Structure formats: C-alpha cells, structure tokens
Amino acid sequence: MPDEKRREELQRLRQLPTQELIKELEETKKELFLTRAQIATFSQTNVARVKTLKKKVARILTILRERELLGIE
C-alpha cells in the first residue's frame, strides 16, 4: 500500500510545471525545518516525519535535475 501512495505522489509531482515544483520544494523545506524545530523542543514526537520530508525533497530535486538535463521547462 505505501508503494502505491509513493507512486501516486511521484506521478503528481512529475505532472507539475517547473515553477510549481520549485514552490513545492520551498514549502517542503520549510516544513522540514519547522518539524526539526518542533522535535528539538519536544513538541513533536513523530521523528519519522523528518525522513519522509527529506525523501520528498530528494524526489523533487531529482525531477528538477532530470528536467534540466532534458532541457524541459
């Protein structure tokens, strides 16, 4: 089941225009920062969320790099 969710999320990200993908990247990085701060202050107990967000950032960066290499805007 989680694999299906990942595939759907990846497909959704690939369909986004580059500008929206960059915006999604900024929002995800911001959320990652806030989650780390919450964990440090013990107001957040879901430490696995950091791993999930880091992977999402990596996926977005990978898609952006693929587009850069293919010359797609």
mmCIF file of C-alpha atoms in Angstrom:
data_model
loop_
_atom_site.group_PDB
_atom_site.id
_atom_site.type_symbol
_atom_site.label_atom_id
_atom_site.label_comp_id
_atom_site.label_asym_id
_atom_site.label_seq_id
_atom_site.Cartn_x
_atom_site.Cartn_y
_atom_site.Cartn_z
ATOM 1 C CA MET A 1 0.000 0.000 0.000
ATOM 2 C CA PRO A 2 2.684 2.593 0.802
ATOM 3 C CA ASP A 3 4.297 1.883 -2.580
ATOM 4 C CA GLU A 4 1.079 2.909 -4.314
ATOM 5 C CA LYS A 5 0.994 6.173 -2.383
ATOM 6 C CA ARG A 6 4.618 6.873 -3.296
ATOM 7 C CA ARG A 7 3.925 6.174 -6.961
ATOM 8 C CA GLU A 8 0.872 8.433 -6.927
ATOM 9 C CA GLU A 9 2.833 11.219 -5.211
ATOM 10 C CA LEU A 10 5.700 10.837 -7.690
ATOM 11 C CA GLN A 11 3.293 10.910 -10.614
ATOM 12 C CA ARG A 12 1.618 14.038 -9.189
ATOM 13 C CA LEU A 13 4.997 15.749 -8.785
ATOM 14 C CA ARG A 14 6.091 14.852 -12.322
ATOM 15 C CA GLN A 15 2.929 16.420 -13.749
ATOM 16 C CA LEU A 16 3.513 19.760 -12.023
ATOM 17 C CA PRO A 17 5.026 22.614 -14.036
ATOM 18 C CA THR A 18 8.575 23.539 -13.055
ATOM 19 C CA GLN A 19 7.581 26.735 -11.235
ATOM 20 C CA GLU A 20 5.030 24.895 -9.103
ATOM 21 C CA LEU A 21 7.583 22.178 -8.423
ATOM 22 C CA ILE A 22 10.038 24.793 -7.152
ATOM 23 C CA LYS A 23 7.297 26.242 -4.949
ATOM 24 C CA GLU A 24 6.535 22.741 -3.611
ATOM 25 C CA LEU A 25 10.245 22.295 -2.873
ATOM 26 C CA GLU A 26 10.377 25.538 -0.880
ATOM 27 C CA GLU A 27 7.270 24.597 1.096
ATOM 28 C CA THR A 28 8.624 21.129 1.861
ATOM 29 C CA LYS A 29 11.969 22.521 3.018
ATOM 30 C CA LYS A 30 10.138 24.984 5.259
ATOM 31 C CA GLU A 31 8.014 22.185 6.707
ATOM 32 C CA LEU A 32 11.158 20.103 7.287
ATOM 33 C CA PHE A 33 12.784 22.983 9.156
ATOM 34 C CA LEU A 34 9.709 23.506 11.333
ATOM 35 C CA THR A 35 9.416 19.786 12.063
ATOM 36 C CA ARG A 36 13.045 19.625 13.149
ATOM 37 C CA ALA A 37 12.499 22.627 15.423
ATOM 38 C CA GLN A 38 9.423 21.011 16.951
ATOM 39 C CA ILE A 39 11.343 17.796 17.605
ATOM 40 C CA ALA A 40 14.133 19.775 19.257
ATOM 41 C CA THR A 41 11.639 21.469 21.578
ATOM 42 C CA PHE A 42 9.833 18.171 22.254
ATOM 43 C CA SER A 43 6.526 19.446 20.868
ATOM 44 C CA GLN A 44 6.670 16.932 18.013
ATOM 45 C CA THR A 45 7.118 13.226 18.672
ATOM 46 C CA ASN A 46 6.836 11.896 15.123
ATOM 47 C CA VAL A 47 10.536 11.795 14.230
ATOM 48 C CA ALA A 48 9.823 9.638 11.166
ATOM 49 C CA ARG A 49 8.262 12.724 9.563
ATOM 50 C CA VAL A 50 11.773 14.141 9.049
ATOM 51 C CA LYS A 51 12.763 11.108 6.989
ATOM 52 C CA THR A 52 9.609 11.373 4.883
ATOM 53 C CA LEU A 53 10.146 15.071 4.203
ATOM 54 C CA LYS A 54 13.828 14.577 3.328
ATOM 55 C CA LYS A 55 12.857 11.928 0.790
ATOM 56 C CA LYS A 56 10.242 14.229 -0.711
ATOM 57 C CA VAL A 57 12.858 16.972 -1.080
ATOM 58 C CA ALA A 58 15.192 14.489 -2.779
ATOM 59 C CA ARG A 59 12.457 13.365 -5.166
ATOM 60 C CA ILE A 60 11.636 16.935 -6.155
ATOM 61 C CA LEU A 61 15.306 17.779 -6.692
ATOM 62 C CA THR A 62 15.692 14.653 -8.827
ATOM 63 C CA ILE A 63 12.748 15.624 -11.025
ATOM 64 C CA LEU A 64 14.117 19.157 -11.417
ATOM 65 C CA ARG A 65 17.545 17.794 -12.372
ATOM 66 C CA GLU A 66 16.004 15.408 -14.920
ATOM 67 C CA ARG A 67 14.170 18.323 -16.489
ATOM 68 C CA GLU A 68 17.351 20.383 -16.540
ATOM 69 C CA LEU A 69 19.258 17.629 -18.329
ATOM 70 C CA LEU A 70 16.463 17.077 -20.837
ATOM 71 C CA GLY A 71 16.013 20.798 -21.410
ATOM 72 C CA ILE A 72 12.371 20.765 -20.322
ATOM 73 C CA GLU A 73 10.883 23.845 -18.674
#
